[in-house]
Amino acid sequence: MNDTMCGLVKEVNGPGDLVYHTDLPVPQVGDDEVLIKIHCTALCGTDMHIMEWDEWSQKRIQAPVTLGHETAGEIVAVGKNVTERRVGQRVSCESHIPCGECYFCKNGMPHICKDVKLFGVTQNGAFAEYAKLRWDCTFLLEDDITDEAACMFEPMGAGVHGVEAAEVNGKTVLVSGCGPIGLTAISACKTFGATMVIACDLIDEKLEVAGKMGADHVFNSGKCDLVAEVKALTGGAGVDAAIDITGAEAALNTDLKCLRAAGRMVSVGLPTRPITFHDMTDDLVYREIQFTGVSGRKIWETWEDFSKVMKGPYFKLDQVIGGRFPMKDFEKALEQIRAGVPGKMILYP
Ligand SMILES: [Zn+2]
Ligand SMILES: [Zn+2]
C-alpha cells in the first residue's frame, strides 16, 4: 500500500468547488477505527451545499477536509481495540457518528445523538482511495448487495426510516415527492406490506419511474385535485398514512387533507423556510392526526430494513443512479447535478 492517495478536498472556508489531489496522506487507523479501501462514493446534496457554503456548512466545516460519506469499500486495516471487524470485510458507512454518552445514545436513539459527528463533514470522508472511521459506524454488506447499491443506504435510508415510522403493513399510503428518496420510500412501502401506494409529484417523468418502483397509482398534483383522487381510491376516507418527502408547504397541507382521521403523517423532507398550516384545527387537531418527523437512519434497524428492500422486487437501482465518473473527473459529475440531471452521481477513486 502506498503512503499517499488521491482525494477530493474542500480547501477553503468559503464558497468553492472541491480540489482533486493525488498526494494526500493515507489515514493512520486509530485504536477504535477501521481503514477502508474505498470502492465508490456517491455525491450528496450536502456536498453541493458545502461547496456553495450555505449556513449549515459554515457551522460545521473546518477546511481543509476530504468530503464524501455515501460509500462502499473493503476493510484493509483495523485498530488494536477492534474485535468485531476484520480485514477483507465489505462495508458501507453510517455518516452519523454518535457520541455514545448523551441521553439519546443511552436510550436507543443514537441516530439523533445531540453531539453527533459527521463522516465526510466534520472529519475526513470517502472521496479518496482510503478512509478511516470508527468501527461501530460501519455496516457489514451481504454479498448480494453491490457496491453501488451500498452507496444508497445513507442518502435514501431516510425514506426507509419514514416508511418504518408510518408502520405501513396493511395500510394505504400516500408518498408525496418522487425523487430518489421518495422512490425508495415507495419501494419500501410495497416491500413492507402496504395494501396501496399512491405517489404524487409535479413532474410526469418522475411519476413514470414511481410506477416502476411499485406505486399502484400516480398523480401529478399540479394537474389534478389530489385530495379528491385519494378519497375516490379509499372509499371516501383518505389514506391511513402519508409520507412527505417534499418539505413544501403546499404539499404538506395537501398531504394532511389526504389522510383519514387518526392517520399518521411522517415528514421526511426538510422545509427550507417557515411553513404555514392552512387549517390546523380541522386538518390535524380535530382529526387526531399523529404527526412525526424522522432524522437519518435508525442504527442499524433502517439499514437492515433497507437491505430487504434492495433485495425485494420493487427497488430498481438503475432508476436512482444518474451517472458514474472517475473521481478525477468529478467536475463533470458536478455539471450534471447543476444541470438538474436526476439520480445519484457515483465517483470511483
Ligand atoms: Zn448524504
Ligand atoms: Zn450521543
Coordinates of N, CA, C and O in Angstrom, one line a residue, residues 168-305:
V168 N -46.4 0.8 7.8 CA -47.3 0.7 6.6 C -48.0 -0.6 6.4 O -48.9 -0.7 5.5
N169 N -47.6 -1.7 7.1 CA -48.1 -3.0 6.8 C -49.7 -3.0 6.9 O -50.2 -2.6 7.9
G170 N -50.3 -3.4 5.8 CA -51.8 -3.5 5.8 C -52.4 -2.1 5.6 O -53.7 -2.0 5.7
K171 N -51.7 -1.1 5.3 CA -52.2 0.2 5.2 C -52.2 0.8 3.8 O -51.4 0.4 3.0
T172 N -53.0 1.8 3.5 CA -52.9 2.6 2.3 C -52.0 3.8 2.6 O -52.1 4.4 3.7
V173 N -51.2 4.1 1.7 CA -50.1 5.1 1.9 C -50.0 6.1 0.8 O -50.0 5.7 -0.4
L174 N -49.9 7.4 1.1 CA -49.6 8.4 0.1 C -48.1 8.8 0.3 O -47.6 9.1 1.4
V175 N -47.3 8.7 -0.8 CA -45.9 9.2 -0.8 C -45.9 10.5 -1.7 O -46.2 10.4 -2.9
S176 N -45.5 11.6 -1.1 CA -45.5 12.9 -1.8 C -44.1 13.3 -2.1 O -43.3 13.5 -1.2
G177 N -43.8 13.3 -3.4 CA -42.4 13.6 -3.8 C -41.7 12.3 -4.3 O -41.5 11.4 -3.6
C178 N -41.3 12.3 -5.6 CA -40.8 11.1 -6.2 C -39.3 11.3 -6.7 O -39.0 10.7 -7.8
G179 N -38.5 12.0 -6.0 CA -37.1 11.9 -6.2 C -36.5 10.6 -5.7 O -37.3 9.7 -5.3
P180 N -35.2 10.4 -5.7 CA -34.6 9.1 -5.2 C -35.1 8.7 -3.9 O -35.4 7.5 -3.7
I181 N -35.3 9.6 -2.9 CA -35.7 9.2 -1.6 C -37.2 8.8 -1.6 O -37.6 7.8 -1.0
G182 N -38.0 9.5 -2.3 CA -39.4 9.2 -2.5 C -39.6 7.8 -3.2 O -40.4 7.0 -2.8
L183 N -38.8 7.6 -4.2 CA -38.9 6.3 -4.9 C -38.5 5.2 -4.0 O -39.1 4.1 -4.0
T184 N -37.5 5.4 -3.2 CA -37.1 4.4 -2.2 C -38.2 4.1 -1.2 O -38.5 3.0 -0.9
A185 N -38.8 5.2 -0.8 CA -39.9 5.1 0.2 C -41.1 4.2 -0.5 O -41.7 3.4 0.2
I186 N -41.4 4.5 -1.7 CA -42.4 3.8 -2.4 C -42.1 2.3 -2.5 O -42.9 1.4 -2.1
S187 N -40.8 1.9 -2.8 CA -40.5 0.5 -2.9 C -40.5 -0.1 -1.5 O -40.8 -1.3 -1.4
A188 N -40.1 0.7 -0.5 CA -40.1 0.1 0.9 C -41.6 -0.1 1.4 O -41.9 -1.1 2.0
C189 N -42.5 0.8 1.0 CA -43.9 0.6 1.4 C -44.4 -0.7 0.8 O -45.1 -1.5 1.5
K190 N -44.1 -0.9 -0.5 CA -44.6 -2.2 -1.1 C -43.9 -3.4 -0.4 O -44.6 -4.4 -0.2
T191 N -42.6 -3.3 -0.2 CA -41.9 -4.4 0.4 C -42.4 -4.8 1.8 O -42.5 -5.9 2.2
F192 N -42.8 -3.7 2.6 CA -43.3 -4.0 3.9 C -44.8 -4.0 4.1 O -45.4 -3.8 5.1
G193 N -45.5 -4.3 2.9 CA -46.9 -4.8 3.0 C -48.0 -3.7 3.0 O -49.1 -4.0 3.4
A194 N -47.7 -2.5 2.4 CA -48.7 -1.6 2.2 C -49.7 -2.1 1.2 O -49.3 -2.8 0.2
T195 N -51.0 -1.9 1.5 CA -52.0 -2.5 0.6 C -52.2 -1.7 -0.7 O -52.5 -2.2 -1.8
M196 N -51.9 -0.4 -0.6 CA -52.0 0.5 -1.8 C -51.0 1.7 -1.5 O -51.0 2.3 -0.5
V197 N -50.2 2.0 -2.6 CA -49.3 3.1 -2.5 C -49.7 4.1 -3.6 O -49.7 3.7 -4.8
I198 N -50.0 5.3 -3.2 CA -50.4 6.4 -4.1 C -49.2 7.3 -4.1 O -48.7 7.7 -3.0
A199 N -48.6 7.7 -5.3 CA -47.5 8.6 -5.3 C -47.9 9.8 -6.1 O -48.7 9.8 -7.0
C200 N -47.4 11.0 -5.6 CA -47.6 12.2 -6.4 C -46.3 13.0 -6.5 O -45.4 12.9 -5.7
D201 N -46.3 13.8 -7.6 CA -45.2 14.7 -7.8 C -45.7 15.7 -8.8 O -46.8 15.7 -9.3
L202 N -44.8 16.7 -9.1 CA -45.2 17.7 -10.1 C -44.6 17.4 -11.5 O -44.9 18.1 -12.5
I203 N -43.8 16.4 -11.6 CA -43.1 16.1 -12.8 C -43.5 14.7 -13.3 O -43.3 13.7 -12.6
D204 N -44.1 14.7 -14.5 CA -44.6 13.4 -15.1 C -43.5 12.3 -15.2 O -43.8 11.1 -15.0
E205 N -42.3 12.7 -15.6 CA -41.3 11.7 -15.8 C -41.0 11.0 -14.5 O -40.7 9.7 -14.5
K206 N -41.0 11.7 -13.4 CA -40.7 11.1 -12.1 C -41.9 10.1 -11.7 O -41.6 9.0 -11.1
L207 N -43.1 10.5 -12.1 CA -44.2 9.6 -11.8 C -44.2 8.3 -12.6 O -44.6 7.2 -12.1
E208 N -43.6 8.4 -13.8 CA -43.4 7.2 -14.6 C -42.5 6.2 -13.8 O -42.8 5.0 -13.8
V209 N -41.4 6.7 -13.3 CA -40.5 5.9 -12.5 C -41.1 5.3 -11.2 O -40.9 4.2 -10.9
A210 N -42.0 6.2 -10.6 CA -42.7 5.8 -9.4 C -43.5 4.5 -9.7 O -43.6 3.6 -8.8
G211 N -44.1 4.5 -10.8 CA -44.9 3.3 -11.2 C -44.0 2.1 -11.3 O -44.4 1.0 -10.8
K212 N -42.8 2.2 -11.8 CA -41.9 1.1 -12.0 C -41.4 0.6 -10.6 O -41.0 -0.5 -10.4
M213 N -41.4 1.5 -9.6 CA -40.8 1.2 -8.3 C -42.0 0.7 -7.4 O -41.7 0.5 -6.2
G214 N -43.1 0.5 -7.9 CA -44.2 -0.1 -7.1 C -45.4 0.7 -6.8 O -46.4 0.2 -6.2
A215 N -45.4 2.0 -7.2 CA -46.6 2.8 -6.9 C -47.8 2.2 -7.6 O -47.7 1.9 -8.8
D216 N -49.0 2.0 -6.9 CA -50.2 1.5 -7.5 C -50.9 2.6 -8.3 O -51.5 2.3 -9.3
H217 N -50.8 3.8 -7.9 CA -51.5 4.9 -8.6 C -50.5 6.1 -8.5 O -49.9 6.4 -7.4
V218 N -50.4 6.8 -9.6 CA -49.6 8.0 -9.6 C -50.4 9.2 -10.1 O -51.3 9.1 -10.9
F219 N -50.2 10.4 -9.4 CA -50.9 11.6 -9.8 C -49.9 12.8 -9.9 O -49.0 12.9 -9.0
N220 N -50.1 13.6 -10.9 CA -49.4 14.9 -11.0 C -50.2 15.9 -10.2 O -51.3 16.3 -10.6
S221 N -49.8 16.2 -9.0 CA -50.6 17.0 -8.1 C -50.8 18.5 -8.6 O -51.7 19.2 -8.1
G222 N -50.0 18.8 -9.6 CA -50.2 20.2 -10.2 C -51.3 20.1 -11.3 O -51.8 21.2 -11.7
K223 N -51.7 18.9 -11.7 CA -52.7 18.9 -12.8 C -54.0 18.2 -12.4 O -54.8 17.9 -13.2
C224 N -54.1 17.9 -11.1 CA -55.4 17.2 -10.7 C -55.8 17.7 -9.3 O -55.0 18.3 -8.6
D225 N -57.0 17.3 -8.8 CA -57.4 17.5 -7.4 C -57.0 16.3 -6.6 O -57.7 15.3 -6.6
L226 N -55.8 16.3 -6.1 CA -55.2 15.1 -5.4 C -56.1 14.6 -4.3 O -56.3 13.4 -4.2
V227 N -56.6 15.5 -3.5 CA -57.5 15.1 -2.4 C -58.7 14.3 -2.9 O -59.0 13.2 -2.3
A228 N -59.3 14.8 -3.9 CA -60.5 14.1 -4.5 C -60.1 12.7 -5.0 O -60.8 11.7 -4.8
E229 N -58.9 12.7 -5.7 CA -58.5 11.4 -6.3 C -58.2 10.4 -5.2 O -58.5 9.2 -5.3
V230 N -57.5 10.8 -4.1 CA -57.2 9.9 -3.0 C -58.4 9.4 -2.3 O -58.6 8.3 -2.0
K231 N -59.4 10.4 -2.1 CA -60.7 10.0 -1.5 C -61.4 8.9 -2.3 O -61.9 7.9 -1.8
A232 N -61.3 9.1 -3.6 CA -62.0 8.2 -4.5 C -61.4 6.8 -4.4 O -62.1 5.8 -4.6
L233 N -60.1 6.8 -4.2 CA -59.4 5.4 -4.2 C -59.6 4.8 -2.8 O -59.2 3.6 -2.7
T234 N -60.0 5.5 -1.8 CA -60.0 5.0 -0.4 C -61.5 5.0 0.1 O -61.6 5.1 1.3
G235 N -62.4 4.8 -0.7 CA -63.8 4.8 -0.2 C -64.3 6.0 0.5 O -65.1 6.0 1.4
G236 N -63.7 7.2 0.1 CA -64.0 8.5 0.7 C -63.3 8.8 2.0 O -63.4 9.9 2.6
A237 N -62.5 7.8 2.6 CA -61.9 8.0 3.9 C -60.6 8.8 3.9 O -60.3 9.6 4.8
G238 N -59.8 8.6 2.9 CA -58.4 9.1 2.9 C -57.5 8.0 3.2 O -57.9 6.9 3.7
V239 N -56.2 8.2 3.0 CA -55.2 7.2 3.3 C -54.9 7.0 4.8 O -55.1 8.0 5.5
D240 N -54.4 5.9 5.1 CA -54.0 5.6 6.5 C -52.7 6.3 6.9 O -52.6 6.7 8.1
A241 N -51.8 6.5 6.0 CA -50.5 7.2 6.3 C -50.1 8.0 5.1 O -50.4 7.7 4.0
A242 N -49.4 9.1 5.4 CA -48.8 9.9 4.4 C -47.4 10.2 4.7 O -47.0 10.4 5.9
I243 N -46.5 10.1 3.7 CA -45.1 10.3 3.9 C -44.7 11.4 3.0 O -44.8 11.3 1.8
D244 N -44.2 12.5 3.6 CA -43.9 13.7 2.8 C -42.4 13.8 2.6 O -41.6 13.9 3.6
I245 N -42.0 13.8 1.3 CA -40.6 13.9 1.0 C -40.2 15.3 0.6 O -39.1 15.7 0.4
T246 N -41.3 16.1 0.3 CA -41.0 17.4 -0.3 C -40.6 18.5 0.6 O -39.8 19.4 0.3
G247 N -41.2 18.5 1.8 CA -41.0 19.7 2.7 C -41.6 21.0 2.2 O -41.3 22.0 2.7
A248 N -42.4 20.9 1.2 CA -43.1 22.1 0.6 C -44.4 22.3 1.3 O -45.2 21.4 1.5
E249 N -44.7 23.6 1.5 CA -45.9 24.0 2.2 C -47.2 23.5 1.6 O -48.0 22.9 2.2
A250 N -47.3 23.7 0.3 CA -48.5 23.2 -0.5 C -48.7 21.7 -0.3 O -49.8 21.2 -0.1
A251 N -47.6 21.0 -0.5 CA -47.7 19.5 -0.4 C -48.0 19.1 1.0 O -48.9 18.2 1.2
L252 N -47.4 19.7 2.0 CA -47.7 19.3 3.4 C -49.2 19.5 3.7 O -49.8 18.6 4.3
N253 N -49.7 20.6 3.3 CA -51.2 20.9 3.5 C -52.1 19.9 2.8 O -53.0 19.4 3.3
T254 N -51.7 19.5 1.6 CA -52.5 18.6 0.8 C -52.3 17.2 1.4 O -53.3 16.5 1.5
D255 N -51.1 16.8 1.8 CA -50.9 15.5 2.5 C -51.9 15.3 3.7 O -52.5 14.3 3.8
L256 N -52.0 16.4 4.5 CA -52.9 16.3 5.7 C -54.3 16.1 5.3 O -55.0 15.3 5.9
K257 N -54.8 16.8 4.2 CA -56.1 16.6 3.8 C -56.4 15.2 3.1 O -57.5 14.8 3.1
C258 N -55.3 14.6 2.7 CA -55.5 13.3 2.1 C -55.6 12.2 3.1 O -55.9 11.0 2.8
L259 N -55.2 12.5 4.4 CA -55.2 11.5 5.4 C -56.6 11.3 6.0 O -57.4 12.2 6.1
R260 N -56.9 10.0 6.4 CA -58.1 9.8 7.1 C -57.9 10.3 8.6 O -56.8 10.5 9.0
A261 N -59.0 10.4 9.3 CA -58.9 10.8 10.7 C -58.0 9.7 11.5 O -58.1 8.6 11.1
A262 N -57.3 10.2 12.4 CA -56.4 9.3 13.2 C -55.3 8.7 12.3 O -54.7 7.7 12.7
G263 N -55.1 9.3 11.1 CA -54.0 8.8 10.3 C -52.6 9.3 10.8 O -52.6 10.1 11.7
R264 N -51.6 8.8 10.1 CA -50.3 9.1 10.6 C -49.5 9.9 9.4 O -49.5 9.4 8.3
M265 N -49.0 11.0 9.8 CA -48.3 11.9 8.9 C -46.8 11.8 9.2 O -46.4 12.1 10.4
V266 N -45.9 11.5 8.3 CA -44.5 11.4 8.5 C -43.8 12.4 7.6 O -43.9 12.3 6.4
S267 N -43.0 13.3 8.3 CA -42.3 14.3 7.5 C -40.8 13.8 7.3 O -40.1 13.6 8.3
V268 N -40.4 13.6 6.1 CA -39.0 13.3 5.8 C -38.3 14.5 5.2 O -37.2 14.8 5.5
G269 N -39.0 15.2 4.3 CA -38.4 16.3 3.6 C -38.2 17.5 4.5 O -39.0 17.7 5.5
L270 N -37.2 18.3 4.2 CA -36.9 19.4 5.1 C -37.4 20.8 4.5 O -36.9 21.1 3.4
P271 N -38.3 21.4 5.1 CA -38.7 22.7 4.6 C -37.5 23.7 4.7 O -36.7 23.6 5.7
T272 N -37.4 24.5 3.7 CA -36.2 25.5 3.7 C -36.7 26.9 4.2 O -35.9 27.8 4.2
R273 N -38.0 27.0 4.6 CA -38.5 28.2 5.1 C -39.6 27.9 6.0 O -40.1 26.8 6.0
P274 N -40.1 28.9 6.8 CA -41.2 28.6 7.7 C -42.5 28.2 6.9 O -42.7 28.6 5.8
I275 N -43.2 27.2 7.6 CA -44.4 26.6 6.9 C -45.6 27.1 7.6 O -45.7 27.1 8.8
T276 N -46.7 27.4 6.8 CA -48.0 27.7 7.4 C -48.9 26.5 7.2 O -49.0 26.0 6.1
F277 N -49.5 26.0 8.3 CA -50.6 25.0 8.1 C -51.9 25.8 7.9 O -52.3 26.6 8.8
H278 N -52.6 25.5 6.8 CA -53.7 26.4 6.4 C -54.9 26.2 7.3 O -55.6 27.1 7.6
D279 N -55.1 25.0 7.8 CA -56.3 24.7 8.7 C -55.9 23.7 9.7 O -56.4 22.5 9.6
M280 N -55.0 24.0 10.6 CA -54.5 23.0 11.6 C -55.7 22.5 12.4 O -55.7 21.3 12.8
T281 N -56.7 23.3 12.7 CA -57.8 22.9 13.5 C -58.5 21.6 12.9 O -58.6 20.6 13.5
D282 N -58.9 21.8 11.7 CA -59.7 20.7 11.0 C -58.8 19.6 10.4 O -59.1 18.4 10.4
D283 N -57.6 20.1 9.9 CA -56.8 19.1 9.2 C -56.0 18.2 10.1 O -55.6 17.1 9.8
L284 N -55.7 18.7 11.3 CA -54.8 18.0 12.2 C -55.4 17.7 13.6 O -55.6 16.6 14.0
V285 N -55.8 18.8 14.3 CA -56.2 18.7 15.7 C -57.5 17.9 15.9 O -57.5 16.8 16.5
Y286 N -58.5 18.3 15.2 CA -59.9 17.7 15.4 C -59.8 16.2 14.9 O -60.6 15.4 15.3
R287 N -59.0 16.0 13.9 CA -59.0 14.6 13.3 C -57.9 13.7 14.0 O -57.6 12.6 13.5
E288 N -57.3 14.2 15.0 CA -56.3 13.4 15.8 C -55.3 12.8 14.9 O -54.9 11.6 15.0
I289 N -54.7 13.6 14.0 CA -53.6 13.2 13.2 C -52.3 13.0 14.0 O -52.0 13.9 14.9
Q290 N -51.6 11.9 13.8 CA -50.3 11.8 14.5 C -49.3 12.3 13.5 O -49.2 11.8 12.4
F291 N -48.5 13.3 14.0 CA -47.5 13.9 13.1 C -46.1 13.7 13.6 O -45.9 14.0 14.8
T292 N -45.2 13.1 12.8 CA -43.9 12.8 13.3 C -42.9 13.2 12.3 O -43.1 13.1 11.1
G293 N -41.7 13.5 12.7 CA -40.5 13.6 11.8 C -39.6 12.4 11.9 O -39.8 11.6 12.9
V294 N -38.7 12.3 11.0 CA -37.7 11.3 11.1 C -36.4 11.9 10.7 O -36.3 12.8 9.9
S295 N -35.3 11.5 11.3 CA -34.0 12.0 11.0 C -33.0 10.9 10.7 O -32.9 9.9 11.5
G296 N -32.3 11.0 9.6 CA -31.3 10.0 9.2 C -31.9 8.6 9.2 O -33.1 8.4 8.9
R297 N -31.1 7.7 9.7 CA -31.5 6.3 9.7 C -31.3 5.7 11.1 O -30.4 6.0 11.8
K298 N -32.3 4.8 11.5 CA -32.1 4.1 12.7 C -30.9 3.2 12.6 O -30.8 2.5 11.6
I299 N -30.0 3.2 13.6 CA -28.8 2.4 13.5 C -29.0 1.1 14.4 O -29.1 1.2 15.6
W300 N -29.1 -0.1 13.8 CA -29.0 -0.4 12.4 C -30.3 -0.9 11.8 O -30.3 -1.5 10.7
E301 N -31.4 -0.7 12.5 CA -32.7 -1.2 12.0 C -33.0 -0.7 10.6 O -33.4 -1.6 9.8
T302 N -32.8 0.6 10.3 CA -33.2 1.1 9.0 C -32.3 0.4 7.9 O -32.7 0.1 6.8
W303 N -31.0 0.2 8.3 CA -30.1 -0.4 7.3 C -30.5 -1.9 7.0 O -30.5 -2.3 5.9
E304 N -30.9 -2.6 8.0 CA -31.4 -4.0 7.8 C -32.7 -4.0 7.0 O -32.8 -4.8 6.1
D305 N -33.6 -3.1 7.3 CA -34.8 -3.0 6.5 C -34.5 -2.6 5.1 O -35.1 -3.2 4.1

